[in-house]
Every structure is written in C-alpha cells, then in structure tokens.
Short mmCIF file of C-alpha atoms and ligand atoms in Angstrom, two decimals:
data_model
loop_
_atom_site.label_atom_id
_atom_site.label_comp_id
_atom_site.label_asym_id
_atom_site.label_seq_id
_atom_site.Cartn_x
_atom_site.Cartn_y
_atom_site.Cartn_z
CA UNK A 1 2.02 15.11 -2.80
CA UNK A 2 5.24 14.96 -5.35
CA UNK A 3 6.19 11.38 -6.16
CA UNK A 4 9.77 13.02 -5.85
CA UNK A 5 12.89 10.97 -3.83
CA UNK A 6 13.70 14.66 -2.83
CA UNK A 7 10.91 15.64 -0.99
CA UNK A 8 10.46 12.54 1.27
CA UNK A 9 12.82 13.50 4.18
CA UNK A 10 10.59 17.22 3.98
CA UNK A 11 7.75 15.48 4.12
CA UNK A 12 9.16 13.20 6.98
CA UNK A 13 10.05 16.04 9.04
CA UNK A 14 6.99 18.07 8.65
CA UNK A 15 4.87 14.87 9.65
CA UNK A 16 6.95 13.92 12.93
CA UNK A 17 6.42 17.71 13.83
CA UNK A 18 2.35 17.61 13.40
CA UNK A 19 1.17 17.35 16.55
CA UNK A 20 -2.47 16.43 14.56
CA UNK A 21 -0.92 13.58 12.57
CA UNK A 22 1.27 12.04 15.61
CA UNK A 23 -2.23 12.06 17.84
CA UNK A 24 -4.46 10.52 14.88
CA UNK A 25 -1.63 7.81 13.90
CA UNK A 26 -1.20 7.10 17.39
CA UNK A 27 -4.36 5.37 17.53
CA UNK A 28 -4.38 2.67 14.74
CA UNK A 29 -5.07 -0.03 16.57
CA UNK A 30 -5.20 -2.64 13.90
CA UNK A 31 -1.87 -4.49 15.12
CA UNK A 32 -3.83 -5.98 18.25
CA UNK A 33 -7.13 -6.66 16.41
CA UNK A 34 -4.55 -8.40 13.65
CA UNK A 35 -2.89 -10.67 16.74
CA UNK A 36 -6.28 -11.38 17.75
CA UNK A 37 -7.97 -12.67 14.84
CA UNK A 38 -4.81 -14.86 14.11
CA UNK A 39 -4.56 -16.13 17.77
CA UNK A 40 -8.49 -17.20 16.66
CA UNK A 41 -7.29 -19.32 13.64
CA UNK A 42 -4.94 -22.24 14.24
CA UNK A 43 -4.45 -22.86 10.75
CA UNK A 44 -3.14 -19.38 9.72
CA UNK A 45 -0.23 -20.10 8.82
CA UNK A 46 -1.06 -23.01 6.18
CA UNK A 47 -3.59 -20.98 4.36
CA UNK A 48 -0.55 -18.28 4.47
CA UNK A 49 1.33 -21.26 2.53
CA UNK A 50 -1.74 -22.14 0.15
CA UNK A 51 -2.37 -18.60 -0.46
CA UNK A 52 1.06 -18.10 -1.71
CA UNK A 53 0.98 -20.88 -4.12
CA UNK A 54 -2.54 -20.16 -5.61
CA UNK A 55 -0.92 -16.70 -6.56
CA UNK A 56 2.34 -18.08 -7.50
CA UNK A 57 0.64 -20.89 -9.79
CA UNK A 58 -1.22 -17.97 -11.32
CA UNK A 59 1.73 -15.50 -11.89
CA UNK A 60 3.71 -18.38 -13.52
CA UNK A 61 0.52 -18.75 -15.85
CA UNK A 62 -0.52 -15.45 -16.34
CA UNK A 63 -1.34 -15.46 -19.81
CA UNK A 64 -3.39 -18.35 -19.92
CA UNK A 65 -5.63 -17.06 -16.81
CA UNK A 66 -6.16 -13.96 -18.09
CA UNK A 67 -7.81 -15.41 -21.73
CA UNK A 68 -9.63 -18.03 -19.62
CA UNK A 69 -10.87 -14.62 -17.45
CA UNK A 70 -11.49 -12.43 -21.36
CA UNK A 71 -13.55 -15.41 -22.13
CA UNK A 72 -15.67 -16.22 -19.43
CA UNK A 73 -16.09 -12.69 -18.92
CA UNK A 74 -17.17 -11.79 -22.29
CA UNK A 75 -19.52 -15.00 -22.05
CA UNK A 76 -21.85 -12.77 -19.60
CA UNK A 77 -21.92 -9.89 -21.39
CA UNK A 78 -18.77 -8.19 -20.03
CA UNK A 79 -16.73 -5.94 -21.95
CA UNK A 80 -12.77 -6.10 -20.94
CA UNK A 81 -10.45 -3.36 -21.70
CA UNK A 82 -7.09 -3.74 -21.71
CA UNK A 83 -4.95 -1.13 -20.88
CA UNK A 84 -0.85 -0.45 -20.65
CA UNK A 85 -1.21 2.96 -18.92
CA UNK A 86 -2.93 5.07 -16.84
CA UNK A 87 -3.39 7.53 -19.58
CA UNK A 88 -5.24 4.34 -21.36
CA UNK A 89 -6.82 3.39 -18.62
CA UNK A 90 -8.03 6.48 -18.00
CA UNK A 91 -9.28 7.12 -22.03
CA UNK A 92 -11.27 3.70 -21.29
CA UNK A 93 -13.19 5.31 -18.17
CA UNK A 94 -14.25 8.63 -20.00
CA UNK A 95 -15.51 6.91 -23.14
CA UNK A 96 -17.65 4.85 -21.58
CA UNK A 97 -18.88 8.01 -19.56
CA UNK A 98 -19.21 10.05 -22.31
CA UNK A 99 -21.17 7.06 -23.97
CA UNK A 100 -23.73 7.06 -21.61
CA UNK A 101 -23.91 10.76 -21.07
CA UNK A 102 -22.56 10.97 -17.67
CA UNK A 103 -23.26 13.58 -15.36
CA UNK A 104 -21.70 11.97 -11.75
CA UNK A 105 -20.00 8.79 -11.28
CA UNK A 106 -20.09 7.11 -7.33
CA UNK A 107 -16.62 5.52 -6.99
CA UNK A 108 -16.19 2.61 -4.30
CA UNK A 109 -12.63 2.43 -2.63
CA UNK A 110 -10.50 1.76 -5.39
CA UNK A 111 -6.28 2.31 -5.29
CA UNK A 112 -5.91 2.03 -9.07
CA UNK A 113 -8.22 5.13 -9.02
CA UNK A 114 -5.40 6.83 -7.86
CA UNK A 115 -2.83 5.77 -9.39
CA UNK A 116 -4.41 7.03 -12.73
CA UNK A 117 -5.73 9.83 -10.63
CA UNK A 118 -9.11 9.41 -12.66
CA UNK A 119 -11.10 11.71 -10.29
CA UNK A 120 -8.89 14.87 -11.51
CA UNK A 121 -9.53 13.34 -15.04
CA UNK A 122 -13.27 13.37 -14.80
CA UNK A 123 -13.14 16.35 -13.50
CA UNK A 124 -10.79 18.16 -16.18
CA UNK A 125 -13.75 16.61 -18.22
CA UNK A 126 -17.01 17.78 -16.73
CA UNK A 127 -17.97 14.56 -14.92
CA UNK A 128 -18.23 14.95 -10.96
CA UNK A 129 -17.42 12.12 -9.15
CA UNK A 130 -18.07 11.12 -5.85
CA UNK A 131 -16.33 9.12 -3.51
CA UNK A 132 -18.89 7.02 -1.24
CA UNK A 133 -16.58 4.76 1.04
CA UNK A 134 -16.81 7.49 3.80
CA UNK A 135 -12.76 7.74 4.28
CA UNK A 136 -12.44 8.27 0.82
CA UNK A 137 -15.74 10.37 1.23
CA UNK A 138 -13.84 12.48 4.06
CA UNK A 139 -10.85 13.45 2.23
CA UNK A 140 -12.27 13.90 -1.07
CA UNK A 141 -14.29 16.85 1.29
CA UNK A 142 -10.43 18.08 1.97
CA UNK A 143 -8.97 17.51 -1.14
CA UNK A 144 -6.25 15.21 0.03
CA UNK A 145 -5.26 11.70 -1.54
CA UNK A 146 -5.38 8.63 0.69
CA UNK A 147 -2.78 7.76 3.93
CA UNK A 148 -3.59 4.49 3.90
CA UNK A 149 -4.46 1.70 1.52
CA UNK A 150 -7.47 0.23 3.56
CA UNK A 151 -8.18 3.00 5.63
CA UNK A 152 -7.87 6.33 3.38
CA UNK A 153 -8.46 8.86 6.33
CA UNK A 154 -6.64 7.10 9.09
CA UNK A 155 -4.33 10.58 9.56
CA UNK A 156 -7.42 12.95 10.77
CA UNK A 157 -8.95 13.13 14.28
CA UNK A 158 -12.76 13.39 15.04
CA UNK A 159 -12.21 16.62 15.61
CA UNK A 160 -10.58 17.74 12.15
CA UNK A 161 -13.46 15.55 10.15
CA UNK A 162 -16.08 17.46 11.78
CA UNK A 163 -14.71 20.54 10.92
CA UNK A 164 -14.56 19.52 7.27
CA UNK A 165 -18.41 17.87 7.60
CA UNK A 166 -19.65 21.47 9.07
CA UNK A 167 -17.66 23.00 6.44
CA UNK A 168 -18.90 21.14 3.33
CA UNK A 169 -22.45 20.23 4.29
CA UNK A 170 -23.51 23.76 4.54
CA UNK A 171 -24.43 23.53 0.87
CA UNK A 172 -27.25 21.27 2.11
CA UNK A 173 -28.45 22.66 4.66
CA UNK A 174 -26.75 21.10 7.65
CA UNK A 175 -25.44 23.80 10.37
CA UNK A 176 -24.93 22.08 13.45
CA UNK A 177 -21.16 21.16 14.30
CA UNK A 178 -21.78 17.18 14.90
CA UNK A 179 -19.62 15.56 17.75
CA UNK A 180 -20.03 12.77 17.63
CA UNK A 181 -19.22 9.99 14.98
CA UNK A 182 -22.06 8.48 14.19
CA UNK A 183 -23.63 11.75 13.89
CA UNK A 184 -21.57 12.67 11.17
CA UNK A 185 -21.44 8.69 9.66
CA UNK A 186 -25.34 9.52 9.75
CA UNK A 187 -25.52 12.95 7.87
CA UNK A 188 -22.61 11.59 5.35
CA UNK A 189 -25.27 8.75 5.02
CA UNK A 190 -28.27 11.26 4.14
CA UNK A 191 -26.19 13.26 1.42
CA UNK A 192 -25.01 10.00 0.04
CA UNK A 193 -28.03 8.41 -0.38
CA UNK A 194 -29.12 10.98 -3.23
CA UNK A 195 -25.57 10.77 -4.77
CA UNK A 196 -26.32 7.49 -5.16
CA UNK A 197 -29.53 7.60 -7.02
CA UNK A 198 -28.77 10.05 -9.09
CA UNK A 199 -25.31 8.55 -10.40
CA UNK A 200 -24.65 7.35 -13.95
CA UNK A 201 -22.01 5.19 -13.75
CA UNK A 202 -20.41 3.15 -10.48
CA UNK A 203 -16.60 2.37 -10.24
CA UNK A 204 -14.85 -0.05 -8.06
CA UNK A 205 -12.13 -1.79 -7.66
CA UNK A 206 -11.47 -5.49 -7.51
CA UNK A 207 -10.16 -7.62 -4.94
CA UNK A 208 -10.00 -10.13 -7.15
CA UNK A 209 -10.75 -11.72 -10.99
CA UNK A 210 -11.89 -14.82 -10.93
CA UNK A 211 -10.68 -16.77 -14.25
CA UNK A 212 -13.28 -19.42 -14.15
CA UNK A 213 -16.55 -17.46 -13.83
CA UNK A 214 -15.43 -14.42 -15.39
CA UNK A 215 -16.39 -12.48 -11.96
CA UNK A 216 -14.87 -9.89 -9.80
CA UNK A 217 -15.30 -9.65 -5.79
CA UNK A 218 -14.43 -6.72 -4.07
CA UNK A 219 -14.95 -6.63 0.15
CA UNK A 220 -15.88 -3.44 1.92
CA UNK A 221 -17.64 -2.81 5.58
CA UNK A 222 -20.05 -0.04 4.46
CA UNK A 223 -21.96 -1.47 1.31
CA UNK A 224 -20.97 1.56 -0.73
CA UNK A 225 -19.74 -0.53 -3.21
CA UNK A 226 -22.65 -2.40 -3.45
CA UNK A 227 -24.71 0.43 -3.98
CA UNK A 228 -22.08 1.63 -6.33
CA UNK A 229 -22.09 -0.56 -8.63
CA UNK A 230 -25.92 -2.03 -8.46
CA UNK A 231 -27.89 1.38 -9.21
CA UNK A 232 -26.08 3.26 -11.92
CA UNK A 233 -26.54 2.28 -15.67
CA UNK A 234 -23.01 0.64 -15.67
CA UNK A 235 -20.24 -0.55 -13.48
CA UNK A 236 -16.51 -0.16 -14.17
CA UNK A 237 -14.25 -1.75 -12.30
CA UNK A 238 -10.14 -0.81 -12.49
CA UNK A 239 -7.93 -4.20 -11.83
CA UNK A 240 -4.96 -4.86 -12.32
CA UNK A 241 -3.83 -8.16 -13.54
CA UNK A 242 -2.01 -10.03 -10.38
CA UNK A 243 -5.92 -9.66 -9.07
CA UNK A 244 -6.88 -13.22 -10.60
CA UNK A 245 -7.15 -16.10 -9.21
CA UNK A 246 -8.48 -19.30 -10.95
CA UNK A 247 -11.14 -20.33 -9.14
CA UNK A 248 -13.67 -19.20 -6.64
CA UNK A 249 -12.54 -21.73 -4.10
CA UNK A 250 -8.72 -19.88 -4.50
CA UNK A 251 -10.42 -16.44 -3.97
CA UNK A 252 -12.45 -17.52 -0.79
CA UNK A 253 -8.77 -19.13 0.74
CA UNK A 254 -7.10 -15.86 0.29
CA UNK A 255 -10.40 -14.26 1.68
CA UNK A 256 -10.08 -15.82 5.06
CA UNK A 257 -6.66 -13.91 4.94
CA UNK A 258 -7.89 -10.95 4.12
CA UNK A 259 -9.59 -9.48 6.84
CA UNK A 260 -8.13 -11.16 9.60
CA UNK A 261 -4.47 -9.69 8.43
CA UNK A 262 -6.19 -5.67 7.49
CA UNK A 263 -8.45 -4.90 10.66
CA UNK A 264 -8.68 -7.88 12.66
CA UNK A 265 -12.16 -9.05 11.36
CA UNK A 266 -12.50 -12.60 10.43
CA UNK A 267 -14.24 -11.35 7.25
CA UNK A 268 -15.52 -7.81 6.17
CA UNK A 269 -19.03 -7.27 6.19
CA UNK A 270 -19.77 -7.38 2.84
CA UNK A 271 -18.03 -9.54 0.11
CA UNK A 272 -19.84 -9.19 -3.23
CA UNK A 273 -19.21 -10.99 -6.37
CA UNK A 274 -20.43 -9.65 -9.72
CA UNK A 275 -20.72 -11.49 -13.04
CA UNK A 276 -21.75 -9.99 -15.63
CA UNK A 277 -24.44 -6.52 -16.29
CA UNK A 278 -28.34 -7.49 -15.29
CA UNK A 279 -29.28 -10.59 -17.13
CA UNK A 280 -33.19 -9.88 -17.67
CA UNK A 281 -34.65 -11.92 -15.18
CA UNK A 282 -32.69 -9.96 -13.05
CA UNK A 283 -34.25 -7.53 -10.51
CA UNK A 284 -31.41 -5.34 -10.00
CA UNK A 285 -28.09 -4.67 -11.53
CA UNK A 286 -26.22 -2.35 -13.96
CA UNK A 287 -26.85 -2.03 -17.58
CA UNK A 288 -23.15 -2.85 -18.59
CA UNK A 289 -20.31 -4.23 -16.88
CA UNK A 290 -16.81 -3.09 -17.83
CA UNK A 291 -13.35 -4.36 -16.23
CA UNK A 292 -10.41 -2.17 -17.15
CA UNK A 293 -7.15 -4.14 -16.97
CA UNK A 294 -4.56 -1.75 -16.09
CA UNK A 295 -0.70 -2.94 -16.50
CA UNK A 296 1.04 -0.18 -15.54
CA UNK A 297 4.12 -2.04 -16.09
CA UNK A 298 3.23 -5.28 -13.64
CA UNK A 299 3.95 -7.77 -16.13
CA UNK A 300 7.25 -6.58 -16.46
CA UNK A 301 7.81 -7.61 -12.93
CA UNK A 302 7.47 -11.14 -14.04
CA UNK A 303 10.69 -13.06 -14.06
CA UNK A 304 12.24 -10.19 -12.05
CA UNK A 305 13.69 -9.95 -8.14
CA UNK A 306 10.98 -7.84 -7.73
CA UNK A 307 7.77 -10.39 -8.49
CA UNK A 308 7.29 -11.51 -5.43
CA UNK A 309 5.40 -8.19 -4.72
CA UNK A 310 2.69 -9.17 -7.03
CA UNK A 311 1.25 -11.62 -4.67
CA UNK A 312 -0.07 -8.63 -2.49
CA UNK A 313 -3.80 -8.51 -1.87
CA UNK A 314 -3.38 -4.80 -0.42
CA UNK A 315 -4.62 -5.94 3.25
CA UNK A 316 -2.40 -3.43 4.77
CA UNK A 317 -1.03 -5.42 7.48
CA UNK A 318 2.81 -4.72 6.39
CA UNK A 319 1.96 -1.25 6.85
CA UNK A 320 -0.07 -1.26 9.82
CA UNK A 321 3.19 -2.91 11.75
CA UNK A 322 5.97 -0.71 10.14
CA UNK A 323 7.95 1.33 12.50
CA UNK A 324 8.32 4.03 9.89
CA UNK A 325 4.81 4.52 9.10
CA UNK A 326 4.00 4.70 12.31
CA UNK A 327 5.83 7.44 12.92
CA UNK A 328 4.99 9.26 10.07
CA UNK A 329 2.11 8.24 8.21
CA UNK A 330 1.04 7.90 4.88
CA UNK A 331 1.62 11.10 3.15
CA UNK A 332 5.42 11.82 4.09
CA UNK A 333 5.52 8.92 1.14
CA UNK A 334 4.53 10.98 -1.74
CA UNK A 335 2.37 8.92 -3.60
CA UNK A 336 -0.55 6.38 -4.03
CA UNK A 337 1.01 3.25 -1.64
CA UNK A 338 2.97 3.81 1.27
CA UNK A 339 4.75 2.04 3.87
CA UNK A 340 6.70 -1.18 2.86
CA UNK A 341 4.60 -2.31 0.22
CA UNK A 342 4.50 1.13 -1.26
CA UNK A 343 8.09 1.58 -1.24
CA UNK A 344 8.03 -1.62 -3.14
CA UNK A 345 5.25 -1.18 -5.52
CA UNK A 346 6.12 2.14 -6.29
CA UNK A 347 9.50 2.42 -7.76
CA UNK A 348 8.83 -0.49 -9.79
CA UNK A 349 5.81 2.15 -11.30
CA UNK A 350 7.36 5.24 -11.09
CA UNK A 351 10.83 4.39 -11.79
CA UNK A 352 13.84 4.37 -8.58
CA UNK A 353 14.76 7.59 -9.85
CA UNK A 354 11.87 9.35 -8.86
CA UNK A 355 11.05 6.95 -5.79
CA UNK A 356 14.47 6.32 -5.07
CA UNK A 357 13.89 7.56 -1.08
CA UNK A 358 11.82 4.86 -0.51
CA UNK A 359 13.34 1.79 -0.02
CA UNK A 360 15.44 3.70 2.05
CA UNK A 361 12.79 4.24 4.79
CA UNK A 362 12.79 1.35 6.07
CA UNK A 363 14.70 0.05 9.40
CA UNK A 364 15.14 -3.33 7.99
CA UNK A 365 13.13 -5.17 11.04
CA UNK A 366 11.09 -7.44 9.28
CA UNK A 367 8.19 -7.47 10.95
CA UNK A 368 6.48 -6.45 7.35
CA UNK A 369 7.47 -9.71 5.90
CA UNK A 370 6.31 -11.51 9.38
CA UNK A 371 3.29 -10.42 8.96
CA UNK A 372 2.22 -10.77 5.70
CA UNK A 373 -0.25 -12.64 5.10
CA UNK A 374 1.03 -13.61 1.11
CA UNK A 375 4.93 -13.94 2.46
CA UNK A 376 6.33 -11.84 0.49
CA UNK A 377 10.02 -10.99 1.25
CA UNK A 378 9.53 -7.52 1.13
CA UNK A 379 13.10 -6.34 2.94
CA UNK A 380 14.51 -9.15 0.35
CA UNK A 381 12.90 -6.71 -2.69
CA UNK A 382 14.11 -3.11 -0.24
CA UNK A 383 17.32 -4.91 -0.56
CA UNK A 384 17.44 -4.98 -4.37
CA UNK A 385 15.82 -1.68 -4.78
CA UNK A 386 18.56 0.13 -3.17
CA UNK A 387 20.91 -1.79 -5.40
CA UNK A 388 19.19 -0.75 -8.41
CA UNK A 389 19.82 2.80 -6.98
CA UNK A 390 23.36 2.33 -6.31
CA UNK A 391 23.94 0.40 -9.57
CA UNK A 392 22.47 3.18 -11.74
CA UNK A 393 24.78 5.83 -9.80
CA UNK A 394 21.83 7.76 -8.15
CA UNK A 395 23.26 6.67 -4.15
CA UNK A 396 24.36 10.04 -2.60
CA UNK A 397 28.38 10.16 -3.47
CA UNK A 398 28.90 10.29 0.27
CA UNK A 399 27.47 7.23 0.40
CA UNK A 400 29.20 5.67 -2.08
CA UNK A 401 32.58 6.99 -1.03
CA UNK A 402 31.60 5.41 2.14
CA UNK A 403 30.74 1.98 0.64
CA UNK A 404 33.62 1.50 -1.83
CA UNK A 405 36.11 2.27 1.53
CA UNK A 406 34.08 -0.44 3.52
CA UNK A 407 34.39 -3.13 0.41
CA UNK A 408 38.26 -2.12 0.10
CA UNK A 409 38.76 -2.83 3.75
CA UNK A 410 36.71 -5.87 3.77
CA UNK A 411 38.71 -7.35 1.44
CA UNK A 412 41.72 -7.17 3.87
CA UNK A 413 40.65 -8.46 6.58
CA UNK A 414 43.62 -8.07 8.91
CA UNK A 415 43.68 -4.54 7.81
CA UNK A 416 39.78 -4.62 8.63
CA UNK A 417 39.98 -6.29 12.39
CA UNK A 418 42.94 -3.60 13.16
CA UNK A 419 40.85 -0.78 11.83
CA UNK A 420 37.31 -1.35 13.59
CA UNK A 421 39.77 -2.57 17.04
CA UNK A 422 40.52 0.86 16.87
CA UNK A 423 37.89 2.37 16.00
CA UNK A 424 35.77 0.62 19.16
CA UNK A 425 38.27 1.04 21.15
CA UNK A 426 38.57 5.21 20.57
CA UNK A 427 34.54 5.44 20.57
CA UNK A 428 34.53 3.19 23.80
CA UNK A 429 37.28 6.00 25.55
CA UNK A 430 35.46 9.18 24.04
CA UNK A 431 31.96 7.89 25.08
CA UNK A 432 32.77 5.71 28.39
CA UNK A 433 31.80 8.30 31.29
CA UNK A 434 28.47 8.77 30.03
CA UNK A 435 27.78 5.31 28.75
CA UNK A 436 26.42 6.71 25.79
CA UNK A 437 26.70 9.38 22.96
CA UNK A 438 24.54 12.56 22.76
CA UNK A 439 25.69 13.80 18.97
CA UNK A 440 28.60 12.08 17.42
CA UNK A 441 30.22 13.78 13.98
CA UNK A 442 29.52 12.03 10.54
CA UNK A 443 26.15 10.12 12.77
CA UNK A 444 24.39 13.33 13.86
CA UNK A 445 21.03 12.13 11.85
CA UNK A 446 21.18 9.09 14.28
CA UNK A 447 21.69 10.97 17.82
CA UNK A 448 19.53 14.23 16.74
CA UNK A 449 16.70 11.70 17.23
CA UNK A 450 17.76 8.82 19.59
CA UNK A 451 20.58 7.67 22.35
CA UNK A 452 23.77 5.78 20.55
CA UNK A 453 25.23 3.02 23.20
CA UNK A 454 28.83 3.95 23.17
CA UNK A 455 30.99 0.30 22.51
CA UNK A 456 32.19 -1.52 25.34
CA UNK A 457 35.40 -1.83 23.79
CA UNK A 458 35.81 -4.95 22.18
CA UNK A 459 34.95 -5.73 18.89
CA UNK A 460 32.37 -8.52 17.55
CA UNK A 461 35.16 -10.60 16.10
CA UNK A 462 37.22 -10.16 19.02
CA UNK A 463 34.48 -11.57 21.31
CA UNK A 464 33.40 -14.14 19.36
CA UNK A 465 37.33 -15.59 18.77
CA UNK A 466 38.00 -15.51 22.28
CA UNK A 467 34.69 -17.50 22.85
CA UNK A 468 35.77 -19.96 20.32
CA UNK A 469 39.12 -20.12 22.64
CA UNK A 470 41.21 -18.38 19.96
CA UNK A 471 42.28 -15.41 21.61
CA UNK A 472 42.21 -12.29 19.34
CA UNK A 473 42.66 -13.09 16.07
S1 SF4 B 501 2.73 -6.73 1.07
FE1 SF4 B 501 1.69 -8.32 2.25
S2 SF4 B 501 1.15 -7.32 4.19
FE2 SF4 B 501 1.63 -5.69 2.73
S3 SF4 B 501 -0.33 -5.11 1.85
FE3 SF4 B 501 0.56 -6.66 0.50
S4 SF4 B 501 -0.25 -8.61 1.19
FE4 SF4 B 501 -0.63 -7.14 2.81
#
C-alpha cells in the first residue's frame, strides 16, 4: 500500500481484475442487515439528530472536555499522554513497553494502530505483537493492512484464509487443512488463548472517552478486547480526540447507532467500559491504564469546511453502501481508511497532495451521506477537497483547460445555449442508429467500462423553456 494519488487508478484496475477480490466483496451483506435493523427502530432518525448535536456540542467545546476527561481520568489512576504525531504517539507506546519489560503485546481492533503503523514499530523494536480480533488476526497471518474499518479481512474468501491458517499454524502443530469456519475460528481460538496469557501489555482502541468518568468504551463481537486489555500488566488505549463525549448517557445514544448502522446488530456483543487500572479490591484488571491522545492534525479541522468529518464514529456504513468500494474494495485506496470517509479523513492527514485521487473516487450519489448515521455531508467535504486540489494547481492541466473553457462559456450564456444546441444535436446524429455510444473520443474512460445514452437531441434548457411555453430561448 503507497498512500500515493498516483497509484490509486493501478490499484483500481488491478482490484476490478481480481477475480478473488470481486467474489469476496461480492458478499458483504451488511447493506440489508443495516435496512433491517433501522426498519426495527422507529426513532432512528431522531437519535441520528441527537447524536449529531452531542458531538457537535463537544467539538465546539473541545478544550474544556478534554481537561474535564485529563482530570477525571487521572482521578483513577490513569496516566494520559498527549500526543501531536504518530511518531509521538508511537514513542509513548514503546516506553511504556520498554518500562515494563515487554516481550508481546495483544492488540484489540484498533485504526489509530495503523495509522501510526505501531505493529512495524514494535517490531523494528523487539516487541511481537499480536493481533487477536480474528480479521485483524487473519491478515496479520498475510501480512496485509486492513480493507475495511470494521471488518479488516472482508476482501478474502474461506478458501484463501484457510490456506493462510494451514500455512501459519504449522508452527504449532496443526496439519489438517480446516474447511470449515468455525473450524478455523476454533483453532485461531486455541493459539490465541496462550497469546493471551502470556502477553505483557494489551492495546485497544476507543470508541469513545467519556469526559465525566474519565472512562473509555470500546464494542467488539469476539471479547478479544476484553481479554486484551484485562490480563496483561497494563492497557493502552490509542484515541483520538473527536472520541469524547460528555457523558455516559451521550455515549450509550450514539451506541444505539452504532451497531445498527455497521452490521445490522442492534448492539455488538460486547460493550466494555474501563476506568481506571485494578483498584485493589478488584479481582481482575491491568496494573496501569494509559490513554494516548493522538492529534494527528484533527484539531486543525476545527473551524474548517472539513469538521464535519469529526463527528464519525467509524461504523462503516458510508462505506458499506458506496458504489466505488464495492467495486473495488479497500486496498485500491492506499491507506488506513477507505471508501468515503477515508477519502475524507485522509487527505486532511496526509495532505491532498499525496491523497489527492481520493475525493475523486467518488460518483457523487449520496447514498454515503444518507446513510450515515452522524449526518455528515460527506460529498459536501469531496466537494471542497477537490477544490483544495484545483486551488493549489495539482488538477490534471487537461482538466483545468477543460474547466476554465466551461466557466468562459458559462459566462455567456447565449454563446453557451448555441454551443451545447450543437453539440447535442451532432452527438444525437453520430449516435442515433444505435441509440447509444460504444467508445466516444475525449470520454473513452466512460464507454471502456459502461453504455453512454446518445442525446435525444434537444438540450435541457431547450426542454425546459418550451415547457415553461417560451419556445427556445
Ligand atoms: S462517515 Fe458516517 S457512515 Fe461513514 S464511518 Fe463515519 S459515521 Fe459511519
């Protein structure tokens, strides 16, 4: 994966072409499970409304919920790191390793993970982690980075992952090619169990921070994370700030959101809260609870056409419903989010120049923003992105050529009427007989891959003055 604008349309290609990938992503099935749960749930659509102002109240009051969260936090023993970069964020992780003299670290499903990449980083630095939410699990086996933001392997068949389990379990002792899947949820079970026990230090992620208690939640549908971060001698967990919320009434609103919009549950099996390390009446627990608060430039999204996007509780649902990601799944996008929140999210952390491809992959349907469970206009944000690009020159010159002669005839509008009249009326005689257009010069990219209706010969302004009883205008 290159977080590279240039090698998006390779990746594109290579993904519509794998005959693998297109059978795998042809079976998400979480749009109808989504419908489903919503169709359940008359009032939907006014927690959508509450849920957006609980996180716009707290965006607007950032500051002050994030030293209420410091302090409560701190009050039960936690210890909060602040961080600006990954490279911070990162330095946090390790020296709290390294404190404790750890060996392995079990990591629960966790996207800032990759963003700082911090399993190459322990790694590089003699710690072995281990990835127990069994997607995460399966393509940590193949060395790949996630496809999707709630469900990591979603791009591999049954077939593929029990290749990899035969492949990778030999080391333990297991021969048999499994074919089943909960033969091979079973034996990743067995060799997880040990990892485990014999772990040093647990990392998570957070759904969200809760400001009042000074407690983070995170849901899952295995209980890795629980046995993550209950059994090791500490817990991290990477957040980011946009994660809080004030209360834990405001979390559990945005809860019953949650699932319902990612896989159609009405919640996920497991939602677990944790406050603090192990107080000593405590039976179970970690010895020390850490929370590193990754920026990652966020906050500068404050104030900005682009802060909208901090609402998102990474549920999925806007990629799960785009046309685009459908087709090609997760990896064509070159880095840690894809599909429409991705192509969001990530220029704003990677800068447009390197990401600059992505708002451009989108069709412009809207069923992302339909869907979302926060309402956040993401086309609105596509929209500004690709300004951004055009502003800062980096829009192919063709493009812009293109463009500036559209604006110049635009502002002539007689000129403009005459020119598309003929236009529509030349593509309506070239194309007539057949109704349609096979290739068409300067719009090959368009026909290589789908019909283009030729025009019926009028023009849209034509029709609609002669239906206000104008004639042509
Ligand atoms: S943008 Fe909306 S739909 Fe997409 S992941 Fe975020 S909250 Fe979910």
């Amino acid at each position: 994966m290159q977080p590279t604008s240039n090698a998006f349309k390779e990746n594109a290609h290579l993904a519509l072409n794998d005959a693998t990938l297109q059978r795998a992503i042809s079976k998400l099935g979480f749009q109808a499970a989504r419908a489903a749960a919503i169709a359940r749930l008359p009032e939907f659509d006014k927690l959508r409304e509450q849920a957006r102002a609980i996180k716009d109240h707290v965006l607007a009051n950032l500051d002050l919920y994030l030293e209420r969260y410091e302090a409560e936090a701190q009050k039960r023993g936690t210890e909060v790191h602040w961080c600006r970069t990954p490279q911070e964020a990162r330095d946090a992780v390790l020296a709290i390793c390294r404190r404790l003299g750890a060996k392995t670290v079990t990591k629960g499903k966790t996207m800032i993970g990759e963003e700082i990449a911090i399993n190459d980083y322990l790694e590089e630095n003699g710690i072995v982690p281990v990835e127990t939410d069994l997607g995460e699990y399966i393509i940590q086996l193949r060395h790949e980075p996630p496809s999707h933001i709630i469900a990591p392997a979603i791009h591999l068949t049954k077939d593929q992952v029990s290749d990899t389990f035969l492949t990778s379990h030999r080391q333990y002792g297991k021969t048999r090619r499994l074919e089943e899947a909960a033969e091979m949820l079973a034996e990743a079970r067995e060799i997880l169990r040990a990892k485990f026990i014999a772990a040093d230090v647990g990392i998570t992620g957070a759904n969200f921070l809760i400001a009042e208690t000074g407690s983070s939640v995170i849901v899952t549908n295995e209980g890795n994370g629980d046995l993550t971060q209950t059994l090791p001698k500490a817990h991290i967990v990477l957040a980011t700030p946009e994660k809080l919320v004030p209360t834990l009434e405001d979390a559990t609103t945005i809860l019953r959101l949650l699932a319902r919009s990612a896989t159609g549950q009405e919640m996920s099996v497991y939602t677990t809260f944790s406050t603090g390390p192990r107080r000593t009446a405590d039976r179970d627990g970690p010895g020390e609870y850490h929370v590193v608060i990754l920026d990652n430039g966020r906050t500068a999204l404050i104030g900005s056409e682009f802060q909208d996007i901090l609402r998102c509780i990474k549920c999925g649902a806007c990629i799960n419903h785009c046309p685009v990601y459908n087709a090609i799944g997760g990896h064509a996008y070159g880095w840690v989010y894809p599909g429409p929140m991705g192509s969001v999210l990530t220029p704003a952390i990677i800068g447009i120049e390197a990401a600059g491809h992505l708002p451009n992959a989108s069709t412009f349907c809207g069923r992302c923003e339909s869907v979302c469970p926060m309402k956040i206009p993401l086309p609105k944000m596509l929209r500004h992105w690709r300004e951004k690009e055009f502003e800062k020159g980096l829009t192919p010159q063709r493009f812009r050529l293109g463009l500036k002669l559209w604006a110049w005839l635009a502002r002539r509008p007689r000129l403009y009427r005459l020119a598309t009249r003929l236009g529509m009326g030349m593509l309506g005689l070239a194309g007539r007989s057949k109704g349609r257009f096979r290739t068409l010069p300067l719009a090959r990219g368009w026909t290589e891959g789908r019909d283009l209706p030729s025009p019926e010969g009028p023009t849209f302004h034509s029709l609609w003055a002669a239906q206000q009883g104008r004639g042509r205008p």
